[in-house]
XYZ file of C-alpha atoms in Angstrom:
206
model
C 117.531 93.439 110.645
C 115.272 96.454 110.290
C 116.124 98.684 107.350
C 116.615 101.654 109.632
C 118.887 99.898 112.118
C 122.624 100.217 111.655
C 122.313 101.177 108.002
C 122.320 104.957 107.944
C 126.138 105.279 107.816
C 125.899 109.033 108.121
C 122.555 109.377 106.312
C 120.523 109.885 109.458
C 117.650 111.545 107.623
C 117.158 108.479 105.406
C 117.342 106.171 108.415
C 114.665 108.169 110.227
C 112.339 108.092 107.215
C 112.825 104.325 106.931
C 112.135 103.923 110.643
C 108.908 105.907 110.304
C 107.838 103.716 107.379
C 108.434 100.610 109.476
C 106.386 101.966 112.354
C 103.502 102.773 110.011
C 103.676 99.287 108.484
C 103.775 97.630 111.906
C 101.016 99.745 113.446
C 99.660 102.991 112.007
C 100.547 106.615 111.432
C 99.636 107.375 115.038
C 102.542 105.183 116.167
C 105.040 107.619 114.661
C 106.637 109.987 117.136
C 110.139 111.401 116.993
C 111.023 109.415 120.100
C 109.650 106.160 118.648
C 111.459 106.759 115.370
C 114.729 107.425 117.208
C 114.271 104.207 119.172
C 113.589 102.210 116.000
C 116.632 103.713 114.272
C 118.743 103.171 117.402
C 119.857 106.754 117.695
C 119.558 109.235 120.545
C 116.169 110.734 121.342
C 117.402 114.140 120.252
C 118.887 113.001 116.928
C 115.701 113.425 114.836
C 115.567 117.116 115.727
C 118.685 117.672 113.632
C 116.491 117.059 110.570
C 112.857 117.479 111.605
C 111.250 120.180 113.690
C 108.412 117.943 114.810
C 106.413 114.832 113.960
C 104.498 116.508 111.141
C 107.729 117.595 109.463
C 108.896 113.974 109.533
C 105.578 112.706 108.166
C 105.746 115.283 105.378
C 109.221 114.028 104.493
C 107.905 110.461 104.365
C 105.055 111.545 102.076
C 107.452 113.430 99.815
C 109.691 110.360 99.691
C 106.668 108.450 98.399
C 105.975 111.015 95.705
C 109.625 110.899 94.663
C 109.419 107.120 94.273
C 106.142 107.382 92.346
C 107.589 110.092 90.132
C 110.579 107.938 89.217
C 108.267 105.114 88.237
C 106.108 107.458 86.155
C 109.140 108.865 84.339
C 110.383 105.354 83.563
C 107.001 104.501 82.045
C 106.934 107.707 80.008
C 110.394 106.922 78.636
C 109.485 103.327 77.823
C 106.009 103.660 76.272
C 106.040 105.338 72.873
C 102.322 106.053 72.409
C 100.088 108.208 74.562
C 97.433 105.523 75.024
C 99.938 102.838 76.048
C 101.655 105.262 78.404
C 98.326 106.212 79.966
C 97.253 102.603 80.508
C 100.575 101.750 82.135
C 100.594 104.876 84.303
C 97.150 104.092 85.698
C 97.929 100.438 86.363
C 101.286 101.187 87.933
C 99.780 103.846 90.176
C 97.476 101.241 91.700
C 100.312 98.748 92.107
C 102.566 101.401 93.612
C 99.976 102.310 96.237
C 99.664 98.682 97.317
C 103.407 98.057 97.300
C 104.160 101.264 99.216
C 101.184 101.362 101.551
C 103.055 103.165 104.330
C 103.946 105.943 101.905
C 100.450 106.001 100.440
C 98.796 106.523 103.821
C 100.565 109.879 104.019
C 100.825 111.093 100.429
C 97.373 112.672 100.317
C 96.938 113.455 103.996
C 95.213 116.847 104.096
C 96.859 117.848 107.362
C 100.307 117.651 105.795
C 99.270 119.680 102.762
C 98.086 122.412 105.121
C 101.358 122.706 107.039
C 103.107 126.072 106.920
C 106.447 126.401 105.221
C 108.442 124.483 102.660
C 107.174 120.983 103.469
C 103.593 121.664 102.382
C 104.731 123.538 99.281
C 106.975 120.653 98.248
C 104.186 118.136 98.830
C 101.694 120.188 96.839
C 104.145 120.479 93.958
C 104.889 116.745 94.012
C 101.188 115.813 94.041
C 100.484 118.169 91.157
C 103.399 116.725 89.182
C 102.081 113.177 89.627
C 98.615 114.240 88.482
C 100.035 116.257 85.566
C 101.825 113.216 84.160
C 98.486 111.415 83.999
C 96.729 114.427 82.472
C 99.473 114.853 79.867
C 99.161 111.193 78.903
C 95.407 111.650 78.390
C 96.032 114.644 76.145
C 98.627 112.670 74.183
C 96.262 109.713 73.832
C 93.361 111.868 72.613
C 94.553 115.219 71.215
C 90.985 116.053 70.151
C 90.066 116.742 73.769
C 90.099 120.356 74.831
C 91.917 121.362 77.993
C 88.853 121.465 80.280
C 87.603 118.045 79.195
C 91.079 116.537 79.288
C 91.479 117.789 82.850
C 88.057 116.425 83.826
C 88.888 112.999 82.446
C 92.181 113.058 84.309
C 90.237 113.685 87.523
C 87.941 110.761 86.745
C 90.909 108.519 85.978
C 92.630 109.597 89.197
C 89.451 108.853 91.169
C 89.089 105.439 89.549
C 92.653 104.522 90.460
C 92.228 105.710 94.052
C 88.998 103.744 94.372
C 90.682 100.567 93.163
C 93.491 101.100 95.657
C 91.003 101.353 98.515
C 89.086 98.282 97.357
C 92.331 96.333 97.382
C 93.227 97.602 100.841
C 89.890 97.545 102.658
C 87.640 95.190 100.697
C 87.873 92.463 103.367
C 85.672 89.478 102.505
C 84.424 91.178 99.359
C 87.887 90.848 97.833
C 89.220 87.794 99.655
C 90.309 86.201 96.380
C 91.273 89.452 94.691
C 93.961 89.251 92.023
C 95.575 92.629 92.560
C 97.636 92.514 89.375
C 94.516 91.773 87.339
C 92.593 94.607 89.003
C 95.439 97.046 88.335
C 95.502 95.967 84.684
C 91.720 96.421 84.480
C 92.085 99.947 85.866
C 94.673 100.715 83.213
C 92.407 99.499 80.430
C 89.399 101.368 81.839
C 91.351 104.614 82.018
C 92.552 104.104 78.468
C 88.972 103.633 77.230
C 87.874 106.688 79.179
C 90.555 108.804 77.553
C 89.878 107.597 74.027
C 86.165 108.413 74.106
C 85.447 111.240 71.631
C 84.887 114.723 73.035
C 81.403 115.304 74.417
C 80.580 117.874 71.764
C 81.318 115.336 69.023
C 79.076 112.699 70.526
C 75.953 114.810 70.845
């Protein structure tokens, strides 16, 4: 049985988000329409309009759902890892794993169109994306307190880019990564980000 079918028990909004995720997994983002989502969730064609003004509002909700799930995982790591460097390594590795495990979410989480929507949806998405990035930046600062704010931020951007690149390699590498061990690559990303953060400040190395 599909997750969205017969399981909303009054939580129609959740059922519609799950239906959209299934459509993305089965096809692509372009397959998501309010009518298609209603059909997948086995509700009336007009039911989605009780929660979402249009398709973009639904897609924004799906993206925000992804950020919420990522945020919970990041908070769990922060609570579990006692040192800044260990927390940073785990955050980077888990980000890569999360993107692969939640590919339907990931396809939407950084979609520029959604971040440019008017109203509360775009503001909530922007805030969620910034919060996810801030947790990484804070871990870099904790791992290497000698870094000043500008350099810490720059290294966070580099770490973020490295993680995103690894995600795309794992998704689109085709024959290049036919025998790819995703867990090993995610762990390598974590270690690389840790080394990046622990490098002394530029001014000290010149």
